[in-house]
Short mmCIF file of C-alpha atoms in Angstrom, two decimals:
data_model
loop_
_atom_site.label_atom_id
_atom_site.label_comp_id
_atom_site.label_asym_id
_atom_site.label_seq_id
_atom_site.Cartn_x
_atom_site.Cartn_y
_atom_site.Cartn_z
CA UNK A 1 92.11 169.49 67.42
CA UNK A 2 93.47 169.15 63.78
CA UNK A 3 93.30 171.96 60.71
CA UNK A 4 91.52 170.22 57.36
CA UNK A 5 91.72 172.54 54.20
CA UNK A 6 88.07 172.93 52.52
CA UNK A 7 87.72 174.03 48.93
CA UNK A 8 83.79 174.76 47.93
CA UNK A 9 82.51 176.09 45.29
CA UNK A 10 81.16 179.61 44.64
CA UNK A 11 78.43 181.14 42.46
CA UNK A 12 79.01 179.88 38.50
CA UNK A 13 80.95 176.97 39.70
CA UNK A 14 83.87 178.97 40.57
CA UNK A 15 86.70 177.73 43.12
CA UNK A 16 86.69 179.62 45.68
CA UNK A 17 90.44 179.83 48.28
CA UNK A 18 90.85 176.81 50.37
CA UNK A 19 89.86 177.99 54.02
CA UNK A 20 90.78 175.90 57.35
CA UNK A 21 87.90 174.05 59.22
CA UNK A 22 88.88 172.61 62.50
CA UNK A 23 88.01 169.47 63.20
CA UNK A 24 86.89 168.26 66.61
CA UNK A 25 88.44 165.07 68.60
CA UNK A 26 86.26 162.14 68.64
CA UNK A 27 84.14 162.03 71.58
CA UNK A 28 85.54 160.44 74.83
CA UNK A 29 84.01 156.85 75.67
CA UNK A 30 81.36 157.31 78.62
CA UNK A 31 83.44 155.37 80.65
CA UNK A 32 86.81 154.19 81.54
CA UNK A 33 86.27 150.39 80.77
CA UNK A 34 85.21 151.63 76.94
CA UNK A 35 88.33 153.27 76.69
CA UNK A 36 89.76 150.16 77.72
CA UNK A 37 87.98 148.22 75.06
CA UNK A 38 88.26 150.77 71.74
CA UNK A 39 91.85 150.50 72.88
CA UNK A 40 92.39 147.46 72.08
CA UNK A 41 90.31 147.40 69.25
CA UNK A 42 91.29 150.37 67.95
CA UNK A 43 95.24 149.78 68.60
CA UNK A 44 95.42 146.74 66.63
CA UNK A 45 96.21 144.33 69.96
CA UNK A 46 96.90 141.14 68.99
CA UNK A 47 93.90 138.72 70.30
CA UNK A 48 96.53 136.36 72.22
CA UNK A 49 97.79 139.62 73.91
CA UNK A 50 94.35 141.29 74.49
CA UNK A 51 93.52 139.41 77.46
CA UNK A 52 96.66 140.46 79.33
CA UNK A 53 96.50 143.91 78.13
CA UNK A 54 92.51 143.54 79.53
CA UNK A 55 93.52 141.87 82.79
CA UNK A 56 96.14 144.80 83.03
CA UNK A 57 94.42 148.19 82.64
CA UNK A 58 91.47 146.92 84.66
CA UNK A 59 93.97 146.52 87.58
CA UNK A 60 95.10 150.20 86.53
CA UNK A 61 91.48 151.12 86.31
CA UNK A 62 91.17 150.75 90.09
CA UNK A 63 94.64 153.00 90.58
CA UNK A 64 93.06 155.61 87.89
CA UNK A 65 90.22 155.97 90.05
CA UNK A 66 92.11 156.55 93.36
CA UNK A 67 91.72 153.37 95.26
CA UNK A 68 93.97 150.30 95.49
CA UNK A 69 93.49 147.41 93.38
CA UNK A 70 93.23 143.99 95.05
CA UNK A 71 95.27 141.58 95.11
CA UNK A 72 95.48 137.61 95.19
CA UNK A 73 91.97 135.77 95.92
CA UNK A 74 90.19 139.09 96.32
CA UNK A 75 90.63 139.95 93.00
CA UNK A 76 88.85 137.14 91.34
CA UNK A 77 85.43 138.78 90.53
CA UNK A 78 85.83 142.11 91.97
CA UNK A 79 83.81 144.72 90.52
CA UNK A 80 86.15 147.75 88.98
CA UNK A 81 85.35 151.25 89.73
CA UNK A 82 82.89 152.89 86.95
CA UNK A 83 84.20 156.69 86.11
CA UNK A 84 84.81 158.49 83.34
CA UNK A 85 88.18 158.26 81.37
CA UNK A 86 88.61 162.51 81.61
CA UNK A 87 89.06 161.50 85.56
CA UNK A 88 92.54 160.64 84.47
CA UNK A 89 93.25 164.55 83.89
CA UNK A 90 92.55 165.13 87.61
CA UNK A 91 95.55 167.35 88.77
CA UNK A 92 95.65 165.67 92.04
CA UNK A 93 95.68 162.23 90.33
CA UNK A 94 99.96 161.58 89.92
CA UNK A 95 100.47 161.65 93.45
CA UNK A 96 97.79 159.38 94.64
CA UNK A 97 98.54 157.51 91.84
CA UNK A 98 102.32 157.15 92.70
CA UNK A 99 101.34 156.01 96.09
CA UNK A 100 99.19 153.24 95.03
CA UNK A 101 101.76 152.23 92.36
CA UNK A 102 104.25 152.03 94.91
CA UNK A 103 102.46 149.76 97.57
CA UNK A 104 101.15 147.75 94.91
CA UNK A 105 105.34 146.97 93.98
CA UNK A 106 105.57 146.01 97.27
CA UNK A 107 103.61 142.95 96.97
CA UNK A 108 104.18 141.88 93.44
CA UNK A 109 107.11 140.43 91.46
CA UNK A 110 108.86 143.18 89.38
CA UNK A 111 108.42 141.64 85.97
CA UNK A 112 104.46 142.20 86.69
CA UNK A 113 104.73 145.73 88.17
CA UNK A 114 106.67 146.55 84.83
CA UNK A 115 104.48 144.99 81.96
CA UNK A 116 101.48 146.41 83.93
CA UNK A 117 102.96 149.78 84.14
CA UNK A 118 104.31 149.31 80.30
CA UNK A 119 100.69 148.22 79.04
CA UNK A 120 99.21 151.53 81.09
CA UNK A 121 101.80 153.53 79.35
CA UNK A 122 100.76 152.62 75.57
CA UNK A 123 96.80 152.51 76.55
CA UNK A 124 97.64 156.14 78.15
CA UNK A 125 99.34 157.64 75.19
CA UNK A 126 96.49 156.16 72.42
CA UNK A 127 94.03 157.94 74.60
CA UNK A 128 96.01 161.03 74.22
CA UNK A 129 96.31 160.55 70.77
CA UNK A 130 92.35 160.51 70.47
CA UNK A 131 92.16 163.51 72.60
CA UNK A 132 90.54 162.01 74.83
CA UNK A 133 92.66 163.14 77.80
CA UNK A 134 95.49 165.22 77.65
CA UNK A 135 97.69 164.07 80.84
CA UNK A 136 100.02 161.25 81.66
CA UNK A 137 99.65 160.84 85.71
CA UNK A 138 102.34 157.57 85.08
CA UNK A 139 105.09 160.10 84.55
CA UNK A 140 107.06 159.80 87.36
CA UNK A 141 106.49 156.48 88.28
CA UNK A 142 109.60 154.73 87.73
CA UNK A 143 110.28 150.63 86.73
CA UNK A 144 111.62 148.61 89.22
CA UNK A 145 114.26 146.71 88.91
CA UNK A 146 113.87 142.88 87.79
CA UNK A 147 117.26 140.75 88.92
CA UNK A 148 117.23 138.19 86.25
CA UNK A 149 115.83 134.88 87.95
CA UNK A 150 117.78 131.97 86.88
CA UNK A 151 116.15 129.39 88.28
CA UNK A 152 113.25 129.97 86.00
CA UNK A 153 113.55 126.56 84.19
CA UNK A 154 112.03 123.49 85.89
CA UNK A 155 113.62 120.42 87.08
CA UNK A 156 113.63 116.91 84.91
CA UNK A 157 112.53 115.78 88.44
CA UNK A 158 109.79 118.49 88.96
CA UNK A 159 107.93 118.27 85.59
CA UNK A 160 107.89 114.69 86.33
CA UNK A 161 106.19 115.11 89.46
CA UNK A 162 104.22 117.79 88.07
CA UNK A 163 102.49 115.12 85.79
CA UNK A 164 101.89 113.23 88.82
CA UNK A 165 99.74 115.87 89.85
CA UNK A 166 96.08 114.84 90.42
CA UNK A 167 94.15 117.12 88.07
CA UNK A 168 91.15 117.62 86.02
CA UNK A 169 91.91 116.48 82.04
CA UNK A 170 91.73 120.03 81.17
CA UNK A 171 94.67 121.16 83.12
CA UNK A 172 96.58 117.91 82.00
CA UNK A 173 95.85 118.75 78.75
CA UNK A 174 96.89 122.54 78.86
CA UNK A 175 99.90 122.28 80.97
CA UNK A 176 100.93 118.72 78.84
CA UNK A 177 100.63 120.77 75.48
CA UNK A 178 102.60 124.21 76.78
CA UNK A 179 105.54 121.92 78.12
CA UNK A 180 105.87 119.76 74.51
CA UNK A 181 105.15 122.74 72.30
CA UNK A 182 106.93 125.35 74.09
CA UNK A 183 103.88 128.31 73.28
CA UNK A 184 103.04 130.99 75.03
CA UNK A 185 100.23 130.26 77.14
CA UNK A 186 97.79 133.40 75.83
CA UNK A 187 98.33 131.73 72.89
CA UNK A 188 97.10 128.29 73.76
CA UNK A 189 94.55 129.25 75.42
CA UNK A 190 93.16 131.05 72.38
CA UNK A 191 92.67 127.97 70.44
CA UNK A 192 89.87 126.61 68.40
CA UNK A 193 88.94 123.03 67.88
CA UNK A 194 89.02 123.43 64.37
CA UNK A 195 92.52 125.00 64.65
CA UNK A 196 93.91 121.71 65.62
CA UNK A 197 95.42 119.19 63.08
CA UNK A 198 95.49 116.14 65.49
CA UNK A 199 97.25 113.69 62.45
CA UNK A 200 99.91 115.77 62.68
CA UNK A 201 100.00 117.11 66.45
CA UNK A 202 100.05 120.47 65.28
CA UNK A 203 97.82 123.49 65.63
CA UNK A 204 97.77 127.02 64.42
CA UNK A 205 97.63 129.87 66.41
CA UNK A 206 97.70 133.48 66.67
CA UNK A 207 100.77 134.79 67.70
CA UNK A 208 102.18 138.54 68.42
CA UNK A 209 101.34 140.92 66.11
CA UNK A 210 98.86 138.73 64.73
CA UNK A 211 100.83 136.45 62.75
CA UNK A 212 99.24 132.75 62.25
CA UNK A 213 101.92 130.21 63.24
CA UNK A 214 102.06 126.15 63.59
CA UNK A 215 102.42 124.61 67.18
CA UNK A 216 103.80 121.04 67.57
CA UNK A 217 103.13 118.72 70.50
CA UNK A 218 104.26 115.49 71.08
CA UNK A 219 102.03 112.19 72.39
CA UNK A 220 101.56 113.06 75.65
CA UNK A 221 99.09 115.64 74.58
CA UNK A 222 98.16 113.70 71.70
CA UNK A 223 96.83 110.79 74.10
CA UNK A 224 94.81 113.31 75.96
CA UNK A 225 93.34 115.46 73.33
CA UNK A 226 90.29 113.42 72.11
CA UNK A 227 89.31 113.02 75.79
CA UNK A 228 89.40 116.82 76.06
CA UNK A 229 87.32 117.55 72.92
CA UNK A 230 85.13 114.69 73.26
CA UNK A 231 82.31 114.99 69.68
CA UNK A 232 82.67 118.91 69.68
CA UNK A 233 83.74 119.98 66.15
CA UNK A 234 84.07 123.75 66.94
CA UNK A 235 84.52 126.25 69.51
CA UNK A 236 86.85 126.92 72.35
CA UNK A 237 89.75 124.15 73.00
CA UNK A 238 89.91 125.16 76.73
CA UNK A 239 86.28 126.15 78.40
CA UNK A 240 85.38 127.08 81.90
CA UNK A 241 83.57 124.58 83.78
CA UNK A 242 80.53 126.33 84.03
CA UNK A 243 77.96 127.95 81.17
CA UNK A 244 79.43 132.01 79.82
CA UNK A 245 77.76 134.28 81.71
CA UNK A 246 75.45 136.92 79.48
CA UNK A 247 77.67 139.26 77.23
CA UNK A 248 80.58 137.08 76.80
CA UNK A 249 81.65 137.65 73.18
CA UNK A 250 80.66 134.88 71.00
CA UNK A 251 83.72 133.92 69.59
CA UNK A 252 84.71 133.00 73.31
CA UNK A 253 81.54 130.59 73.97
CA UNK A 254 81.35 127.11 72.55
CA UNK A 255 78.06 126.62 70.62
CA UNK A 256 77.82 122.75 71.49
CA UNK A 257 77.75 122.91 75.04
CA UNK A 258 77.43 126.84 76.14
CA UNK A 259 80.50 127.19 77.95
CA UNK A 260 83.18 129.72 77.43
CA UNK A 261 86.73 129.93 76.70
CA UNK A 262 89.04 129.44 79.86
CA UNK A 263 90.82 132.92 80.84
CA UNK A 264 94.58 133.56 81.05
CA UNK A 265 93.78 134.75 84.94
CA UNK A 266 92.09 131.16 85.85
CA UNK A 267 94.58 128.81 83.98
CA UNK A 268 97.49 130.78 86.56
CA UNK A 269 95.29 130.54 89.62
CA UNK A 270 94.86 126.99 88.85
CA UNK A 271 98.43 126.13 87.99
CA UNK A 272 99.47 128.33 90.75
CA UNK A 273 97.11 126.88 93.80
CA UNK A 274 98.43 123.07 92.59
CA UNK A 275 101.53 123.32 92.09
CA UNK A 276 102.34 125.55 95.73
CA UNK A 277 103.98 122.37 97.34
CA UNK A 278 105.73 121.58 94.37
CA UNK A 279 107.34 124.92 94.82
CA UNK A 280 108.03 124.61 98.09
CA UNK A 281 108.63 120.85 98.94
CA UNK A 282 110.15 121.33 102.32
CA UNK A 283 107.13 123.32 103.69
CA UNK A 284 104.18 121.60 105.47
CA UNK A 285 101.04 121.39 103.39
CA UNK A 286 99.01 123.29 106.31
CA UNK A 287 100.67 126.65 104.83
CA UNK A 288 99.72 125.74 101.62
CA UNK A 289 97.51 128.85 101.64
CA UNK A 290 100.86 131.27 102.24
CA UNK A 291 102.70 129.64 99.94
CA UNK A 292 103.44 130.41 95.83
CA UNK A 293 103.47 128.07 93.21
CA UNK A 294 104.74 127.73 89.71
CA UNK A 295 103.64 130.59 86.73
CA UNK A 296 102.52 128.80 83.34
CA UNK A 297 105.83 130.92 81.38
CA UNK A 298 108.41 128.18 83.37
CA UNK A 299 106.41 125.38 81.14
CA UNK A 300 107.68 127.53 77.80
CA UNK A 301 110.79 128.09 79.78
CA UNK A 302 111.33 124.77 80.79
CA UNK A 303 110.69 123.12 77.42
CA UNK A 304 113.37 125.79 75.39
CA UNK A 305 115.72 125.17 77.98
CA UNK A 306 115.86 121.39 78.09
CA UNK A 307 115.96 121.63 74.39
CA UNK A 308 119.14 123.24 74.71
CA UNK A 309 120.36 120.81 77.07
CA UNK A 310 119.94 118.47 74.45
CA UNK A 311 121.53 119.71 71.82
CA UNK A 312 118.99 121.18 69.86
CA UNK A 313 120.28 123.92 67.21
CA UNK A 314 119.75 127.28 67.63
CA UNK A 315 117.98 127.74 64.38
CA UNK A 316 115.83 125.08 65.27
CA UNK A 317 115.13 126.85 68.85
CA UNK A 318 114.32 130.00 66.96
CA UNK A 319 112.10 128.32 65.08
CA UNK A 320 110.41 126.02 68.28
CA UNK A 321 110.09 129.29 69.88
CA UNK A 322 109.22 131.57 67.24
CA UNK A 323 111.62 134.76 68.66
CA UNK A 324 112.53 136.81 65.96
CA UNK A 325 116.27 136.67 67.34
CA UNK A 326 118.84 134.87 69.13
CA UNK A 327 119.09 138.06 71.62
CA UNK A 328 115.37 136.92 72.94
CA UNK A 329 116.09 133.37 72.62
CA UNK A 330 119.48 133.50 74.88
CA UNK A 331 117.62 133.56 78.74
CA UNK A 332 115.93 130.28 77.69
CA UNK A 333 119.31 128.46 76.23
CA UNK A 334 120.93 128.17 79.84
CA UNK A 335 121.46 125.21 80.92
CA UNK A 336 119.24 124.29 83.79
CA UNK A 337 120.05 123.12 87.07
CA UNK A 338 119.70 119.36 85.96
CA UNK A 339 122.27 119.84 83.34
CA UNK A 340 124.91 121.77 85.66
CA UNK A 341 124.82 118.71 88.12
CA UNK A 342 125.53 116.18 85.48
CA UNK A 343 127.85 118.09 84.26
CA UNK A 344 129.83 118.49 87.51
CA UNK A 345 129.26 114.73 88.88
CA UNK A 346 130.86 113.73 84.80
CA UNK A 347 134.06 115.28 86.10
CA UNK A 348 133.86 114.64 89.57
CA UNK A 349 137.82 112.75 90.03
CA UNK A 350 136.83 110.81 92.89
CA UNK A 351 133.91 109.48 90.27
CA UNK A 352 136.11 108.39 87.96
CA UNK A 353 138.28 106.43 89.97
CA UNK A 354 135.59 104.64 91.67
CA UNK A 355 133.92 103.84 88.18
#
């Protein structure tokens, strides 16, 4: 509730004394997956970070509304829970909440648990800022802690055999381009057609905060792009394989041929399903189904860090990257496995003497 000063105007035209009207919140959404959605309109998310923040708080709707969210396979097309956002004000909410928080950690990789409970967080305090609700039920639930993983960065050996890989020309296409341009994959994936500059193997994208920024790819994906795009002009680079289902927005459906824009959640599944015995070459592809695979951030990873490897400048991996500072840009400038091993067998004395 906020205090705005009124001034009216009395009999003759007179001024009367400025008097305090309260003003009333704005009205809370009927449901929790509104609030999700004038969030991110309303907050000012980015459109390349909207679909993680979406894929995020729906996962958190199903925690919100007391029941554990699934997980893996199951959660491809699940239904979330329908309730109202007040329900987060429930008293009894933080503890059940902590619990399903908790068990959820169990199962996934910290770096997820943490931007999932990060994205809640912000989503959380707009709300409160609307006056929507007026509790937190996160407080109290703590981050976990994320060893830094230094194996992050790919093989020269494993993107190699990743190309092998026999796949559809869309995933060729996707994973080719996120390897030689080193984007974010939200961003790729939010490509138009008519964003792409194929003469000079560049596109422009949105990136965080909603700055437009170039891309540059090499031939790889410049050999497979006019496959991919075939005589369509306009529209989503990346589509589903099937037509967009009723209420997809339109900027998300191409026109020419009805389909819609390939999600972040289905380009990992994908990537993640083919590349399990990559991952894991010693196991026996009957356990394929137990097994993980490869995320689409070691592509980006991969391509900064062989850069470095290289030689490449750090203004000019600032700029390839587009981090605002060398701080961000240091996890990615470690050499790689690769690049230790040559640099060991170089000096290796019993090398030398034998060459």
């Amino acid at each position: 509730m906020t205090i705005e000063p009124v001034t009216e105007l009395g009999s003759g035209g007179a001024l009367r004394v400025p008097r305090a009207r309260l003003v009333p919140p704005s009205a809370p959404p009927s449901s929790y997956t509104a609030a999700v959605e004038r969030y991110l309109t309303g907050a000012g998310i980015a459109k390349s970070s909207a679909r993680i923040y979406r894929i995020s708080l729906t996962t958190w709707g199903w925690m919100l509304a007391g029941e554990p969210a699934p997980t893996g396979p199951a959660r491809r097309g699940a239904k979330p829970p329908v309730f109202p956002v007040t329900a987060i004000d429930d008293p009894a909410l933080p503890e059940t909440l902590a619990e399903l928080a908790a068990a959820r950690a169990d199962e996934m990789d910290a770096d997820t648990v943490n931007r999932e409970l990060s994205i809640a967080r912000k989503a959380i305090g707009w709300w409160q800022r609307q006056g929507w609700i007026v509790s937190d039920p996160t407080i109290g639930i703590e981050r976990r802690p994320a060893p830094p993983d230094r194996t992050k960065a790919l093989a020269e050996n494993e993107i190699a055999a990743l190309w092998r890989l026999d796949v559809a020309l869309r995933e060729k296409t996707f994973w080719k381009m996120l390897y030689e341009s080193a984007a974010r994959a939200d961003e790729v994936l939010c490509l138009n057609v008519e964003d792409l500059y194929p003469q000079d193997k560049r596109g422009k994208i949105t990136a965080k905060g909603g700055a437009v920024e170039w891309i540059h790819w090499q031939s790889g994906t410049a050999q497979l792009l006019p496959r991919l795009i075939a005589h369509r002009t306009r529209g989503p680079l990346f589509l589903t394989d099937r037509k967009a289902p009723a209420g997809t927005p339109t900027l998300d459906v191409c026109e020419e041929i009805g389909r819609a824009r390939l999600s972040y959640r289905r380009a990992e599944e994908i990537f993640e399903e083919n590349t399990r015995l990559l991952a894991n070459p010693l196991a026996s592809p009957d356990d394929i189904e137990d097994l993980d695979g490869w995320t689409l951030h070691r592509l980006r990873h991969s391509a900064l860090t062989h850069d470095a490897e290289d030689g490449t400048s750090t203004p000019m991996l600032l700029a390839r990257s587009r981090h605002a500072s060398v701080r961000s840009l240091e996890r990615y400038a470690r050499p790689g496995v690769d690049a230790v091993a040559r640099h060991v067998a170089e000096r290796d004395p019993a090398a030398r003497r034998r060459t």
